[in-house]
Amino acid sequence: MKIRTLGRHLREGVKNVGRNGWMTVASIVSLSVTLLILGSILIIAFNLNHITTNVESGMELRVFLRLDATEEHVQDVEKAIETMPQVKETTFIPGDEALDRLIASLGSDGKHFEDFKDEQVLPHVFVVRTTVPQDIYQVAEEVRKLPAVEKVNDGGETTRTLFQVTGMIRNAGLVFTVGLAFTALLLIINTIRMTISMRKQEIEIMKLVGATNAFVRWPFFVEGVLMGLIGAIIPILILSFGYNRLLEYVMERFKLPFFDLLPISPLIYQVACILLGMGALIGFWGSMISVRRFLKV
Amino acid sequence: MIEMHDVSKVYANGVQALHNINVVIEKNQFVYIVGPSGAGKSTFIKLMYREEKPTTGQIYINGQNITQLKNRHTPYLRRAVGVVFQDYKLLPKLTAFENVAFALEVTERPPREIKRRVFETLELVNLRHKARSYPHELSGGEQQRVAIARALVNNPSLLIADEPTGNLDPDTSWEIMQLFEKINLNGTTIIMATHDKEIVNRMKKRVIAIENGRIVRDELRGEYGYED
């Protein structure tokens, strides 16, 4: 194909958007509505994931050493923990520091404990976080085997339940998103089919006048992608405006530590990319499958 | 120019439209294809630009065996053969100019040349002043003239017409026929299926009559031969 012809196809594709008037408007509107729903679901899903991740990342492991643990033991345990691949960070709290904290937290009653300051009454503690929150059980299992370790606190039933809940929220979100995306696709394909069926005759005429399949297909392809992009830009604008307002509202009304919504950037750019991609893909795919059916003249 | 050897056509539904057709059409001839409805005229016409393919037999156009042509080469055959239809088959959203230009655009000619050729051809069919009109703004005769311009714009050596005057009143039909006459005098072979007794009898050209899928008559200066 000559460059000149490519230019012709681009021009024709753009013109066709205008030439088909109401049919174009109908397709773009239905695409916009579907992508708007999909975009909203995406924003909700991203935020749900963000919140559950926030909650989960608070999970930590407390490793209590035996009271008679020596400096050497402490180093051995530290080394053992830090060489585990799942571990993200460890914080060491020496026994005397723990006592200081206890005294400080008890206020005036704390002075009764001042006498123990030179003794080892509280154990040394390692606070361990893992890269993947769910890995803390595995790490706990390993750490328990170390000789200088008295006990390991992995949060027990509470964290297990929490992980179950967050996992369920994630799965439900995923199923919901996929289901909606699928419904959206069906709706769009139907609309595009309708628009192009009306152009069956047009395609036949082009073929009878000596157009090759590629020559017929190109402007349709340009038109489809263009309509897909326009159909994506509208919901992107609505969503960025709407989400911005939502953030402002939430900021003013609630100040909950774990209920923390994602900032508008980069979230809205991610959603915009997905919607533009989906729009272009649907437009491209829809026009291709519909044109192909009429090319056999 | 055109040769058909033992051409038969059976449609997928079992209807046998053509039986053993053998015919030779010389360059520059003007040929009418006549016969009752459903006799096989349209099938005969459609074989020549591959809207249909023969079940058996060989068809040669300009020495090329088009029965052996690959599907992806069909567009190039259609550019060498101009076709005019009863229902005009214009693209409804394009102007007269754009409709004619389309047949040249598919050949990827430079825009300047396209523009010049389209205006020349519209001039030939006396429609230069309607270049910017859309098909729905034109009368039936005018639409058919646009369609003829489109069929001619590639300078085909063969023009095929399937009942081109079927939807037109007698006066307009006559204008169209004079146009075909002019085109034929310029050296283009013309094959036309028609039901128009008046025209066939008046023009005194070669007449091929098809009945039940067979050629039953082939006369060099023939008559329509049917009582409508």
Coordinates of N, CA and C in Angstrom, one line a residue, chain B residues 26-31 152 157 159 177-191 203 205:
Chain B
E26 N -16.9 -10.6 -29.9 CA -15.7 -9.9 -30.4 C -15.5 -8.5 -29.8
K27 N -14.3 -8.0 -29.9 CA -14.0 -6.7 -29.5 C -14.9 -5.7 -30.2
N28 N -15.4 -4.6 -29.5 CA -16.2 -3.5 -30.1 C -17.6 -3.9 -30.4
Q29 N -18.0 -5.2 -30.1 CA -19.4 -5.5 -30.3 C -20.3 -4.9 -29.3
F30 N -21.6 -4.8 -29.7 CA -22.6 -4.3 -28.8 C -23.6 -5.5 -28.7
V31 N -23.8 -6.1 -27.6 CA -24.6 -7.3 -27.5 C -25.7 -7.2 -26.5
L152 N -16.9 3.7 -16.3 CA -16.0 4.0 -17.4 C -14.7 4.6 -17.0
S157 N -12.1 -2.0 -21.3 CA -12.3 -2.3 -22.7 C -13.7 -3.0 -22.8
L159 N -17.8 -3.1 -21.1 CA -18.8 -2.6 -20.2 C -19.9 -3.5 -20.1
M177 N -29.4 5.0 -23.5 CA -29.0 4.1 -24.6 C -28.1 4.9 -25.6
Q178 N -28.4 6.2 -25.8 CA -27.6 7.0 -26.6 C -26.2 7.1 -26.1
L179 N -26.2 7.2 -24.7 CA -24.9 7.3 -24.1 C -24.1 6.0 -24.3
F180 N -24.7 4.8 -24.2 CA -24.1 3.6 -24.4 C -23.6 3.5 -25.9
E181 N -24.4 4.0 -26.8 CA -24.0 4.0 -28.2 C -22.7 4.8 -28.4
K182 N -22.7 5.9 -27.7 CA -21.5 6.8 -27.8 C -20.2 6.1 -27.3
I183 N -20.4 5.4 -26.1 CA -19.3 4.7 -25.5 C -18.8 3.6 -26.4
N184 N -19.8 2.9 -27.0 CA -19.5 1.8 -27.9 C -18.7 2.3 -29.1
L185 N -19.1 3.5 -29.6 CA -18.3 4.0 -30.8 C -16.9 4.4 -30.4
N186 N -16.7 4.7 -29.1 CA -15.4 5.0 -28.6 C -14.5 3.8 -28.5
G187 N -15.0 2.6 -28.8 CA -14.2 1.4 -28.8 C -14.4 0.5 -27.6
T188 N -15.5 0.7 -26.9 CA -15.7 -0.2 -25.7 C -16.7 -1.3 -26.1
T189 N -16.4 -2.5 -25.8 CA -17.4 -3.6 -26.0 C -18.5 -3.5 -24.9
I190 N -19.7 -3.7 -25.4 CA -20.8 -3.6 -24.4 C -21.7 -4.8 -24.4
I191 N -22.0 -5.3 -23.3 CA -22.9 -6.5 -23.1 C -24.0 -6.0 -22.2
M203 N -32.3 -0.5 -32.0 CA -30.8 -0.3 -32.1 C -30.2 -1.3 -33.1
K205 N -28.8 -4.5 -32.9 CA -27.4 -5.0 -32.6 C -27.5 -6.5 -32.5

